[in-house]
PDB file of C-alpha atoms in Angstrom:
ATOM      1  CA  UNK A 291      16.103 -47.526 -47.952  1.00 52.00           C
ATOM      2  CA  UNK A 292      14.248 -45.778 -45.093  1.00 55.00           C
ATOM      3  CA  UNK A 293      16.406 -43.607 -42.865  1.00 51.00           C
ATOM      4  CA  UNK A 294      15.395 -45.541 -39.731  1.00 50.00           C
ATOM      5  CA  UNK A 295      16.569 -48.885 -41.196  1.00 46.00           C
ATOM      6  CA  UNK A 296      19.888 -47.359 -42.291  1.00 52.00           C
ATOM      7  CA  UNK A 297      20.301 -45.827 -38.844  1.00 50.00           C
ATOM      8  CA  UNK A 298      19.599 -49.137 -37.096  1.00 50.00           C
ATOM      9  CA  UNK A 299      22.156 -50.963 -39.242  1.00 53.00           C
ATOM     10  CA  UNK A 300      24.749 -48.272 -38.631  1.00 48.00           C
ATOM     11  CA  UNK A 301      24.220 -48.506 -34.865  1.00 53.00           C
ATOM     12  CA  UNK A 302      24.504 -52.298 -35.043  1.00 52.00           C
ATOM     13  CA  UNK A 303      27.839 -52.065 -36.882  1.00 51.00           C
ATOM     14  CA  UNK A 304      29.177 -49.515 -34.398  1.00 48.00           C
ATOM     15  CA  UNK A 305      28.118 -51.792 -31.529  1.00 52.00           C
ATOM     16  CA  UNK A 306      29.907 -54.769 -33.083  1.00 53.00           C
ATOM     17  CA  UNK A 307      33.106 -52.743 -33.519  1.00 52.00           C
ATOM     18  CA  UNK A 308      32.937 -51.339 -29.989  1.00 57.00           C
ATOM     19  CA  UNK A 309      32.631 -54.768 -28.335  1.00 70.00           C
ATOM     20  CA  UNK A 310      34.715 -56.836 -30.753  1.00 71.00           C
ATOM     21  CA  UNK A 311      37.694 -57.190 -28.406  1.00 66.00           C
ATOM     22  CA  UNK A 312      35.383 -58.446 -25.646  1.00 78.00           C
ATOM     23  CA  UNK A 313      33.696 -60.877 -28.023  1.00 81.00           C
ATOM     24  CA  UNK A 314      37.077 -62.323 -29.007  1.00 76.00           C
ATOM     25  CA  UNK A 315      38.166 -62.657 -25.363  1.00 78.00           C
ATOM     26  CA  UNK A 316      34.894 -64.425 -24.480  1.00 84.00           C
ATOM     27  CA  UNK A 317      35.366 -66.825 -27.386  1.00 81.00           C
ATOM     28  CA  UNK A 318      38.953 -67.641 -26.330  1.00 74.00           C
ATOM     29  CA  UNK A 319      38.087 -68.256 -22.674  1.00 80.00           C
ATOM     30  CA  UNK A 320      35.068 -70.397 -23.548  1.00 80.00           C
ATOM     31  CA  UNK A 321      37.041 -72.575 -25.972  1.00 80.00           C
ATOM     32  CA  UNK A 322      40.235 -72.911 -23.907  1.00 72.00           C
ATOM     33  CA  UNK A 323      38.818 -73.030 -20.379  1.00 72.00           C
ATOM     34  CA  UNK A 324      35.213 -74.223 -20.909  1.00 75.00           C
ATOM     35  CA  UNK A 325      33.973 -71.201 -18.965  1.00 81.00           C
ATOM     36  CA  UNK A 326      30.255 -70.455 -19.262  1.00 85.00           C
ATOM     37  CA  UNK A 327      29.224 -68.046 -22.033  1.00 89.00           C
ATOM     38  CA  UNK A 328      26.517 -66.687 -19.710  1.00 88.00           C
ATOM     39  CA  UNK A 329      29.045 -65.907 -16.989  1.00 85.00           C
ATOM     40  CA  UNK A 330      31.623 -64.428 -19.362  1.00 86.00           C
ATOM     41  CA  UNK A 331      28.998 -62.173 -20.935  1.00 87.00           C
ATOM     42  CA  UNK A 332      27.900 -61.062 -17.463  1.00 84.00           C
ATOM     43  CA  UNK A 333      31.508 -60.190 -16.566  1.00 82.00           C
ATOM     44  CA  UNK A 334      31.896 -58.303 -19.844  1.00 79.00           C
ATOM     45  CA  UNK A 335      28.547 -56.505 -19.329  1.00 81.00           C
ATOM     46  CA  UNK A 336      26.818 -57.637 -22.509  1.00 84.00           C
ATOM     47  CA  UNK A 337      23.879 -59.762 -23.606  1.00 88.00           C
ATOM     48  CA  UNK A 338      24.445 -63.343 -24.734  1.00 90.00           C
ATOM     49  CA  UNK A 339      22.260 -62.715 -27.777  1.00 90.00           C
ATOM     50  CA  UNK A 340      24.653 -59.983 -28.914  1.00 88.00           C
ATOM     51  CA  UNK A 341      27.645 -62.318 -28.524  1.00 88.00           C
ATOM     52  CA  UNK A 342      25.959 -65.139 -30.503  1.00 89.00           C
ATOM     53  CA  UNK A 343      24.921 -62.698 -33.200  1.00 88.00           C
ATOM     54  CA  UNK A 344      28.563 -61.617 -33.521  1.00 83.00           C
ATOM     55  CA  UNK A 345      29.764 -65.242 -33.460  1.00 85.00           C
ATOM     56  CA  UNK A 346      27.471 -66.303 -36.329  1.00 86.00           C
ATOM     57  CA  UNK A 347      27.964 -63.241 -38.477  1.00 81.00           C
ATOM     58  CA  UNK A 348      29.777 -63.014 -41.806  1.00 80.00           C
ATOM     59  CA  UNK A 349      32.593 -60.489 -41.288  1.00 78.00           C
ATOM     60  CA  UNK A 350      32.308 -57.451 -43.542  1.00 80.00           C
ATOM     61  CA  UNK A 351      35.261 -55.991 -45.411  1.00 84.00           C
ATOM     62  CA  UNK A 352      35.280 -53.160 -42.875  1.00 83.00           C
ATOM     63  CA  UNK A 353      35.521 -55.615 -39.948  1.00 79.00           C
ATOM     64  CA  UNK A 354      38.377 -57.451 -41.637  1.00 84.00           C
ATOM     65  CA  UNK A 355      40.209 -54.165 -42.164  1.00 88.00           C
ATOM     66  CA  UNK A 356      39.557 -53.129 -38.564  1.00 86.00           C
ATOM     67  CA  UNK A 357      41.231 -56.332 -37.366  1.00 84.00           C
ATOM     68  CA  UNK A 358      44.283 -55.560 -39.499  1.00 90.00           C
ATOM     69  CA  UNK A 359      44.390 -51.983 -38.209  1.00 90.00           C
ATOM     70  CA  UNK A 360      44.194 -53.131 -34.588  1.00 89.00           C
ATOM     71  CA  UNK A 361      46.931 -55.685 -35.210  1.00 89.00           C
ATOM     72  CA  UNK A 362      49.245 -53.010 -36.640  1.00 91.00           C
ATOM     73  CA  UNK A 363      48.367 -50.538 -33.879  1.00 90.00           C
ATOM     74  CA  UNK A 364      49.246 -53.063 -31.179  1.00 90.00           C
ATOM     75  CA  UNK A 365      52.647 -53.656 -32.771  1.00 91.00           C
ATOM     76  CA  UNK A 366      53.327 -49.932 -33.029  1.00 88.00           C
ATOM     77  CA  UNK A 367      51.966 -49.262 -29.516  1.00 86.00           C
ATOM     78  CA  UNK A 368      54.509 -51.683 -28.056  1.00 85.00           C
ATOM     79  CA  UNK A 369      57.302 -50.373 -30.269  1.00 83.00           C
ATOM     80  CA  UNK A 370      56.877 -46.773 -29.064  1.00 77.00           C
ATOM     81  CA  UNK A 371      56.382 -47.718 -25.395  1.00 75.00           C
ATOM     82  CA  UNK A 372      52.707 -46.666 -25.385  1.00 80.00           C
ATOM     83  CA  UNK A 373      53.518 -43.010 -26.091  1.00 76.00           C
ATOM     84  CA  UNK A 374      51.309 -42.511 -29.185  1.00 82.00           C
ATOM     85  CA  UNK A 375      47.822 -41.059 -28.869  1.00 85.00           C
ATOM     86  CA  UNK A 376      45.178 -41.346 -31.581  1.00 86.00           C
ATOM     87  CA  UNK A 377      46.586 -38.448 -33.635  1.00 86.00           C
ATOM     88  CA  UNK A 378      50.059 -39.916 -34.056  1.00 85.00           C
ATOM     89  CA  UNK A 379      48.524 -43.338 -34.496  1.00 88.00           C
ATOM     90  CA  UNK A 380      46.343 -41.993 -37.332  1.00 89.00           C
ATOM     91  CA  UNK A 381      49.366 -40.592 -39.176  1.00 84.00           C
ATOM     92  CA  UNK A 382      51.151 -43.944 -38.981  1.00 87.00           C
ATOM     93  CA  UNK A 383      48.132 -46.066 -39.909  1.00 89.00           C
ATOM     94  CA  UNK A 384      47.457 -43.893 -42.958  1.00 88.00           C
ATOM     95  CA  UNK A 385      50.976 -44.708 -44.148  1.00 85.00           C
ATOM     96  CA  UNK A 386      50.465 -48.423 -43.560  1.00 87.00           C
ATOM     97  CA  UNK A 387      47.108 -48.731 -45.310  1.00 87.00           C
ATOM     98  CA  UNK A 388      46.038 -47.488 -48.722  1.00 76.00           C
ATOM     99  CA  UNK A 389      42.616 -46.445 -47.457  1.00 77.00           C
ATOM    100  CA  UNK A 390      42.337 -42.977 -45.881  1.00 86.00           C
ATOM    101  CA  UNK A 391      41.540 -43.576 -42.216  1.00 89.00           C
ATOM    102  CA  UNK A 392      39.609 -41.015 -40.197  1.00 89.00           C
ATOM    103  CA  UNK A 393      41.050 -40.030 -36.810  1.00 90.00           C
ATOM    104  CA  UNK A 394      37.689 -40.802 -35.173  1.00 90.00           C
ATOM    105  CA  UNK A 395      37.899 -44.365 -36.430  1.00 90.00           C
ATOM    106  CA  UNK A 396      41.427 -44.790 -35.070  1.00 90.00           C
ATOM    107  CA  UNK A 397      40.342 -43.313 -31.723  1.00 89.00           C
ATOM    108  CA  UNK A 398      37.445 -45.783 -31.532  1.00 86.00           C
ATOM    109  CA  UNK A 399      39.596 -48.780 -32.487  1.00 86.00           C
ATOM    110  CA  UNK A 400      42.238 -47.827 -29.933  1.00 87.00           C
ATOM    111  CA  UNK A 401      39.515 -47.927 -27.259  1.00 82.00           C
ATOM    112  CA  UNK A 402      38.374 -51.323 -28.543  1.00 73.00           C
ATOM    113  CA  UNK A 403      41.929 -52.667 -28.306  1.00 77.00           C
ATOM    114  CA  UNK A 404      42.585 -51.068 -24.910  1.00 77.00           C
ATOM    115  CA  UNK A 405      45.408 -48.901 -26.284  1.00 84.00           C
ATOM    116  CA  UNK A 406      46.031 -45.532 -24.692  1.00 80.00           C
ATOM    117  CA  UNK A 407      48.918 -43.121 -24.516  1.00 78.00           C
ATOM    118  CA  UNK A 408      50.794 -42.875 -21.238  1.00 69.00           C
ATOM    119  CA  UNK A 409      51.436 -39.200 -22.032  1.00 60.00           C
ATOM    120  CA  UNK A 410      48.931 -36.455 -21.162  1.00 51.00           C
ATOM    121  CA  UNK A 411      46.260 -38.802 -19.847  1.00 49.00           C
ATOM    122  CA  UNK A 412      43.219 -36.814 -18.762  1.00 49.00           C
ATOM    123  CA  UNK A 413      43.111 -36.223 -15.029  1.00 46.00           C
ATOM    124  CA  UNK A 414      40.460 -37.968 -12.973  1.00 46.00           C
ATOM    125  CA  UNK A 415      38.945 -36.683  -9.767  1.00 45.00           C
ATOM    126  CA  UNK A 416      39.678 -39.906  -7.897  1.00 42.00           C
ATOM    127  CA  UNK A 417      43.032 -40.207  -6.214  1.00 46.00           C
ATOM    128  CA  UNK A 418      45.414 -42.543  -8.016  1.00 54.00           C
ATOM    129  CA  UNK A 419      48.346 -44.221  -6.345  1.00 57.00           C
ATOM    130  CA  UNK A 420      51.711 -44.798  -7.996  1.00 63.00           C
ATOM    131  CA  UNK A 421      52.539 -48.524  -8.179  1.00 62.00           C
ATOM    132  CA  UNK A 422      55.579 -49.414  -6.109  1.00 64.00           C
ATOM    133  CA  UNK A 423      56.149 -52.584  -8.126  1.00 73.00           C
ATOM    134  CA  UNK A 424      54.703 -53.833 -11.428  1.00 79.00           C
ATOM    135  CA  UNK A 425      55.125 -57.343 -12.841  1.00 81.00           C
ATOM    136  CA  UNK A 426      54.751 -58.588 -16.416  1.00 85.00           C
ATOM    137  CA  UNK A 427      51.725 -60.616 -17.515  1.00 86.00           C
ATOM    138  CA  UNK A 428      53.597 -63.918 -17.272  1.00 89.00           C
ATOM    139  CA  UNK A 429      50.389 -65.966 -16.999  1.00 90.00           C
ATOM    140  CA  UNK A 430      49.302 -64.542 -20.387  1.00 84.00           C
ATOM    141  CA  UNK A 431      45.844 -66.179 -20.235  1.00 84.00           C
ATOM    142  CA  UNK A 432      47.338 -69.677 -19.936  1.00 86.00           C
ATOM    143  CA  UNK A 433      44.663 -70.722 -17.473  1.00 88.00           C
ATOM    144  CA  UNK A 434      45.598 -74.396 -17.147  1.00 88.00           C
ATOM    145  CA  UNK A 435      48.019 -76.053 -14.744  1.00 91.00           C
ATOM    146  CA  UNK A 436      49.476 -79.555 -14.741  1.00 92.00           C
ATOM    147  CA  UNK A 437      49.665 -79.933 -10.967  1.00 93.00           C
ATOM    148  CA  UNK A 438      48.326 -78.338  -7.770  1.00 94.00           C
ATOM    149  CA  UNK A 439      50.022 -75.172  -6.518  1.00 95.00           C
ATOM    150  CA  UNK A 440      51.588 -74.427  -9.894  1.00 95.00           C
ATOM    151  CA  UNK A 441      49.482 -71.364 -10.823  1.00 95.00           C
ATOM    152  CA  UNK A 442      47.348 -69.234  -8.529  1.00 95.00           C
ATOM    153  CA  UNK A 443      45.096 -66.279  -9.351  1.00 96.00           C
ATOM    154  CA  UNK A 444      43.873 -63.750  -6.801  1.00 95.00           C
ATOM    155  CA  UNK A 445      41.599 -60.726  -6.545  1.00 94.00           C
ATOM    156  CA  UNK A 446      39.318 -58.712  -4.244  1.00 95.00           C
ATOM    157  CA  UNK A 447      35.600 -58.169  -4.780  1.00 95.00           C
ATOM    158  CA  UNK A 448      32.990 -56.040  -3.026  1.00 95.00           C
ATOM    159  CA  UNK A 449      29.730 -56.999  -1.324  1.00 95.00           C
ATOM    160  CA  UNK A 450      27.003 -54.897   0.282  1.00 93.00           C
ATOM    161  CA  UNK A 451      24.954 -55.674   3.357  1.00 94.00           C
ATOM    162  CA  UNK A 452      22.617 -53.862   5.719  1.00 92.00           C
ATOM    163  CA  UNK A 453      22.029 -50.199   4.873  1.00 86.00           C
ATOM    164  CA  UNK A 454      24.639 -49.825   2.107  1.00 84.00           C
ATOM    165  CA  UNK A 455      27.521 -51.098   4.224  1.00 92.00           C
ATOM    166  CA  UNK A 456      30.394 -52.701   2.340  1.00 94.00           C
ATOM    167  CA  UNK A 457      32.520 -55.798   2.848  1.00 96.00           C
ATOM    168  CA  UNK A 458      35.472 -56.994   0.795  1.00 96.00           C
ATOM    169  CA  UNK A 459      36.411 -60.572  -0.051  1.00 97.00           C
ATOM    170  CA  UNK A 460      39.978 -61.465  -0.980  1.00 97.00           C
ATOM    171  CA  UNK A 461      40.631 -64.956  -2.346  1.00 97.00           C
ATOM    172  CA  UNK A 462      43.262 -67.106  -4.038  1.00 97.00           C
ATOM    173  CA  UNK A 463      42.230 -69.745  -6.587  1.00 97.00           C
ATOM    174  CA  UNK A 464      44.325 -72.664  -7.861  1.00 96.00           C
ATOM    175  CA  UNK A 465      44.147 -73.034 -11.646  1.00 95.00           C
ATOM    176  CA  UNK A 466      44.807 -76.780 -11.469  1.00 95.00           C
ATOM    177  CA  UNK A 467      41.388 -77.656 -10.087  1.00 95.00           C
ATOM    178  CA  UNK A 468      39.724 -74.265  -9.580  1.00 94.00           C
ATOM    179  CA  UNK A 469      39.646 -74.685  -5.805  1.00 96.00           C
ATOM    180  CA  UNK A 470      39.703 -71.700  -3.467  1.00 97.00           C
ATOM    181  CA  UNK A 471      42.972 -72.072  -1.574  1.00 96.00           C
ATOM    182  CA  UNK A 472      42.353 -69.272   0.920  1.00 97.00           C
ATOM    183  CA  UNK A 473      40.000 -66.346   1.459  1.00 97.00           C
ATOM    184  CA  UNK A 474      39.456 -63.495   3.891  1.00 97.00           C
ATOM    185  CA  UNK A 475      36.373 -61.298   4.292  1.00 97.00           C
ATOM    186  CA  UNK A 476      36.986 -57.877   5.798  1.00 96.00           C
ATOM    187  CA  UNK A 477      35.450 -54.470   6.387  1.00 95.00           C
ATOM    188  CA  UNK A 478      38.182 -52.619   4.471  1.00 93.00           C
ATOM    189  CA  UNK A 479      39.848 -53.117   1.122  1.00 92.00           C
ATOM    190  CA  UNK A 480      43.418 -52.700   2.305  1.00 93.00           C
ATOM    191  CA  UNK A 481      46.849 -54.310   2.274  1.00 93.00           C
ATOM    192  CA  UNK A 482      46.222 -56.389   5.378  1.00 94.00           C
ATOM    193  CA  UNK A 483      43.218 -58.094   3.764  1.00 95.00           C
ATOM    194  CA  UNK A 484      45.361 -59.272   0.842  1.00 95.00           C
ATOM    195  CA  UNK A 485      48.443 -60.037   2.948  1.00 95.00           C
ATOM    196  CA  UNK A 486      46.405 -62.225   5.315  1.00 96.00           C
ATOM    197  CA  UNK A 487      44.941 -64.135   2.347  1.00 96.00           C
ATOM    198  CA  UNK A 488      48.433 -64.791   1.006  1.00 95.00           C
ATOM    199  CA  UNK A 489      49.746 -65.877   4.415  1.00 95.00           C
ATOM    200  CA  UNK A 490      46.889 -68.376   4.806  1.00 95.00           C
ATOM    201  CA  UNK A 491      47.707 -69.859   1.394  1.00 95.00           C
ATOM    202  CA  UNK A 492      51.488 -70.044   1.680  1.00 94.00           C
ATOM    203  CA  UNK A 493      51.444 -71.979   4.977  1.00 93.00           C
ATOM    204  CA  UNK A 494      49.731 -74.783   3.052  1.00 92.00           C
ATOM    205  CA  UNK A 495      52.617 -75.120   0.592  1.00 92.00           C
ATOM    206  CA  UNK A 496      54.939 -78.093   0.814  1.00 89.00           C
ATOM    207  CA  UNK A 497      58.000 -77.002  -1.124  1.00 90.00           C
ATOM    208  CA  UNK A 498      56.006 -75.623  -4.088  1.00 93.00           C
ATOM    209  CA  UNK A 499      56.587 -72.142  -5.486  1.00 94.00           C
ATOM    210  CA  UNK A 500      53.432 -71.120  -7.413  1.00 94.00           C
ATOM    211  CA  UNK A 501      53.113 -68.336  -9.918  1.00 94.00           C
ATOM    212  CA  UNK A 502      50.562 -65.884  -8.521  1.00 94.00           C
ATOM    213  CA  UNK A 503      48.592 -63.647 -10.880  1.00 94.00           C
ATOM    214  CA  UNK A 504      46.541 -60.565  -9.990  1.00 91.00           C
ATOM    215  CA  UNK A 505      45.392 -57.265 -11.412  1.00 88.00           C
ATOM    216  CA  UNK A 506      47.346 -54.076 -10.715  1.00 86.00           C
ATOM    217  CA  UNK A 507      45.477 -53.137  -7.573  1.00 86.00           C
ATOM    218  CA  UNK A 508      47.428 -51.109  -5.035  1.00 89.00           C
ATOM    219  CA  UNK A 509      47.771 -54.089  -2.677  1.00 89.00           C
ATOM    220  CA  UNK A 510      49.445 -56.263  -5.305  1.00 91.00           C
ATOM    221  CA  UNK A 511      51.783 -53.530  -6.543  1.00 90.00           C
ATOM    222  CA  UNK A 512      52.931 -52.659  -3.004  1.00 91.00           C
ATOM    223  CA  UNK A 513      56.433 -53.350  -1.730  1.00 91.00           C
ATOM    224  CA  UNK A 514      54.949 -55.311   1.161  1.00 91.00           C
ATOM    225  CA  UNK A 515      53.253 -57.805  -1.146  1.00 91.00           C
ATOM    226  CA  UNK A 516      56.429 -58.141  -3.233  1.00 92.00           C
ATOM    227  CA  UNK A 517      58.450 -58.894  -0.089  1.00 93.00           C
ATOM    228  CA  UNK A 518      56.023 -61.645   0.876  1.00 93.00           C
ATOM    229  CA  UNK A 519      56.176 -63.119  -2.635  1.00 92.00           C
ATOM    230  CA  UNK A 520      59.969 -63.088  -2.621  1.00 93.00           C
ATOM    231  CA  UNK A 521      60.118 -64.631   0.862  1.00 93.00           C
ATOM    232  CA  UNK A 522      58.368 -67.786  -0.353  1.00 92.00           C
ATOM    233  CA  UNK A 523      60.117 -67.730  -3.763  1.00 94.00           C
ATOM    234  CA  UNK A 524      56.937 -67.288  -5.771  1.00 94.00           C
ATOM    235  CA  UNK A 525      56.724 -65.675  -9.217  1.00 93.00           C
ATOM    236  CA  UNK A 526      54.443 -62.653  -9.601  1.00 91.00           C
ATOM    237  CA  UNK A 527      52.317 -61.933 -12.675  1.00 91.00           C
ATOM    238  CA  UNK A 528      49.907 -59.053 -13.321  1.00 88.00           C
ATOM    239  CA  UNK A 529      47.114 -58.324 -15.781  1.00 85.00           C
ATOM    240  CA  UNK A 530      47.640 -55.628 -18.368  1.00 79.00           C
ATOM    241  CA  UNK A 531      46.039 -52.256 -17.719  1.00 77.00           C
ATOM    242  CA  UNK A 532      42.287 -52.336 -18.342  1.00 70.00           C
ATOM    243  CA  UNK A 533      42.218 -56.050 -19.226  1.00 74.00           C
ATOM    244  CA  UNK A 534      40.044 -57.708 -16.563  1.00 74.00           C
ATOM    245  CA  UNK A 535      39.761 -60.763 -18.811  1.00 79.00           C
ATOM    246  CA  UNK A 536      43.487 -61.424 -18.152  1.00 82.00           C
ATOM    247  CA  UNK A 537      42.320 -62.617 -14.738  1.00 87.00           C
ATOM    248  CA  UNK A 538      39.282 -64.405 -16.179  1.00 87.00           C
ATOM    249  CA  UNK A 539      39.163 -67.437 -13.829  1.00 89.00           C
ATOM    250  CA  UNK A 540      39.040 -65.214 -10.749  1.00 91.00           C
ATOM    251  CA  UNK A 541      36.374 -62.993 -12.326  1.00 90.00           C
ATOM    252  CA  UNK A 542      34.515 -66.172 -13.249  1.00 89.00           C
ATOM    253  CA  UNK A 543      34.500 -67.378  -9.642  1.00 91.00           C
ATOM    254  CA  UNK A 544      33.206 -64.023  -8.381  1.00 91.00           C
ATOM    255  CA  UNK A 545      30.375 -64.242 -10.902  1.00 88.00           C
ATOM    256  CA  UNK A 546      29.510 -67.793  -9.884  1.00 88.00           C
ATOM    257  CA  UNK A 547      29.567 -66.964  -6.157  1.00 92.00           C
ATOM    258  CA  UNK A 548      27.347 -63.928  -6.606  1.00 90.00           C
ATOM    259  CA  UNK A 549      24.877 -65.607  -8.965  1.00 86.00           C
ATOM    260  CA  UNK A 550      24.519 -68.828  -6.971  1.00 86.00           C
ATOM    261  CA  UNK A 551      24.551 -67.345  -3.458  1.00 88.00           C
ATOM    262  CA  UNK A 552      24.879 -63.606  -2.910  1.00 91.00           C
ATOM    263  CA  UNK A 553      22.169 -62.311  -5.293  1.00 88.00           C
ATOM    264  CA  UNK A 554      19.615 -64.818  -3.967  1.00 85.00           C
ATOM    265  CA  UNK A 555      19.483 -63.327  -0.468  1.00 88.00           C
ATOM    266  CA  UNK A 556      19.676 -60.079   1.459  1.00 90.00           C
ATOM    267  CA  UNK A 557      22.190 -59.829   4.276  1.00 94.00           C
ATOM    268  CA  UNK A 558      21.463 -57.555   7.208  1.00 94.00           C
ATOM    269  CA  UNK A 559      24.750 -58.019   9.041  1.00 96.00           C
ATOM    270  CA  UNK A 560      28.398 -58.696   8.328  1.00 96.00           C
ATOM    271  CA  UNK A 561      28.079 -61.979  10.250  1.00 96.00           C
ATOM    272  CA  UNK A 562      25.227 -63.188   8.007  1.00 96.00           C
ATOM    273  CA  UNK A 563      27.240 -62.383   4.902  1.00 96.00           C
ATOM    274  CA  UNK A 564      30.356 -64.039   6.325  1.00 97.00           C
ATOM    275  CA  UNK A 565      28.483 -67.241   7.159  1.00 96.00           C
ATOM    276  CA  UNK A 566      26.950 -67.374   3.668  1.00 95.00           C
ATOM    277  CA  UNK A 567      30.361 -67.009   2.031  1.00 96.00           C
ATOM    278  CA  UNK A 568      31.870 -69.701   4.293  1.00 96.00           C
ATOM    279  CA  UNK A 569      29.060 -72.084   3.370  1.00 95.00           C
ATOM    280  CA  UNK A 570      29.287 -71.402  -0.344  1.00 94.00           C
ATOM    281  CA  UNK A 571      33.070 -71.737  -0.643  1.00 96.00           C
ATOM    282  CA  UNK A 572      32.954 -75.041   1.243  1.00 96.00           C
ATOM    283  CA  UNK A 573      30.185 -76.193  -1.111  1.00 93.00           C
ATOM    284  CA  UNK A 574      32.146 -74.973  -4.144  1.00 93.00           C
ATOM    285  CA  UNK A 575      35.339 -76.770  -3.123  1.00 95.00           C
ATOM    286  CA  UNK A 576      33.786 -80.072  -1.999  1.00 94.00           C
ATOM    287  CA  UNK A 577      30.332 -80.514  -3.551  1.00 90.00           C
ATOM    288  CA  UNK A 578      30.061 -78.494  -6.758  1.00 90.00           C
ATOM    289  CA  UNK A 579      30.841 -80.931  -9.563  1.00 88.00           C
ATOM    290  CA  UNK A 580      32.375 -79.533 -12.724  1.00 85.00           C
ATOM    291  CA  UNK A 581      32.426 -80.740 -16.298  1.00 84.00           C
ATOM    292  CA  UNK A 582      36.015 -79.663 -16.895  1.00 86.00           C
ATOM    293  CA  UNK A 583      37.047 -81.778 -13.863  1.00 90.00           C
ATOM    294  CA  UNK A 584      35.375 -84.883 -15.325  1.00 87.00           C
ATOM    295  CA  UNK A 585      32.399 -84.554 -13.007  1.00 87.00           C
ATOM    296  CA  UNK A 586      34.436 -84.222  -9.806  1.00 90.00           C
ATOM    297  CA  UNK A 587      34.445 -81.378  -7.307  1.00 92.00           C
ATOM    298  CA  UNK A 588      37.699 -79.374  -7.059  1.00 94.00           C
ATOM    299  CA  UNK A 589      38.837 -81.149  -3.876  1.00 95.00           C
ATOM    300  CA  UNK A 590      37.970 -84.599  -5.257  1.00 94.00           C
ATOM    301  CA  UNK A 591      40.000 -83.810  -8.362  1.00 93.00           C
ATOM    302  CA  UNK A 592      42.850 -82.530  -6.213  1.00 92.00           C
ATOM    303  CA  UNK A 593      42.806 -85.703  -4.089  1.00 91.00           C
ATOM    304  CA  UNK A 594      43.214 -87.839  -7.194  1.00 85.00           C
ATOM    305  CA  UNK A 595      46.319 -85.850  -8.140  1.00 75.00           C
ATOM    306  CA  UNK A 596      47.763 -86.517  -4.699  1.00 71.00           C
TER     307      UNK A 596
END
């Protein structure tokens, strides 16, 4: 076999291994939540053709073994409180499996599975804040709700306008109908942006106490946010480290907003951007019909529940 052909096949296998965890997450979200494959692939940063190629493949013996290794590593990772790096993990996996496993393979599979040691993590130049409060992933990718104001997801995303100026949009989405409950566009990504978004949402509650899920951004891990959550007797949930797909519905909305509105125009001023976002979110809530809502818009679906 020519060297180039062998090289191409080797690169293809490495690519499949590297993105396997993302492929699986995309498959789960598409099947459970009817989210668009195109949008999920865009969020994950991969081509749809690569996902479909993985989906229709016949798993090799190596892929099957990799799945077993990842499964065992996840169990051990939790058991040792995330203290094992790839070296210790290699020692343990070589005792669990008959095949001799190379440390490079274990290192690669740990990256695929999002497993990393909390000890001796390499320093980064960017300043990192210490979370004041961390919540468990109570939502656990259960992205359906039986009634309004049962489960909320929230996040902040960035937009650019003018000459590389930045704006930040904070929003809360209801998983019952996908509607945007509240949103705030600001010049700074800070606590007040998130706190104001939460305040706008909670005044709309009528005795409900939603679960609210977010990533581990500094605003959501702050004591101030926790105090606000406790004051309205809400339950807090957070994504696991490095798992953006744990907040898939919010990521999905950002992708939809940017594809259907933001990327189609250029915005010279903050006011132009703000107006465009106001228009789109109103359209999304009242006039964008969705298959998973039986052809209704989010607010139409919500009205039927009422």
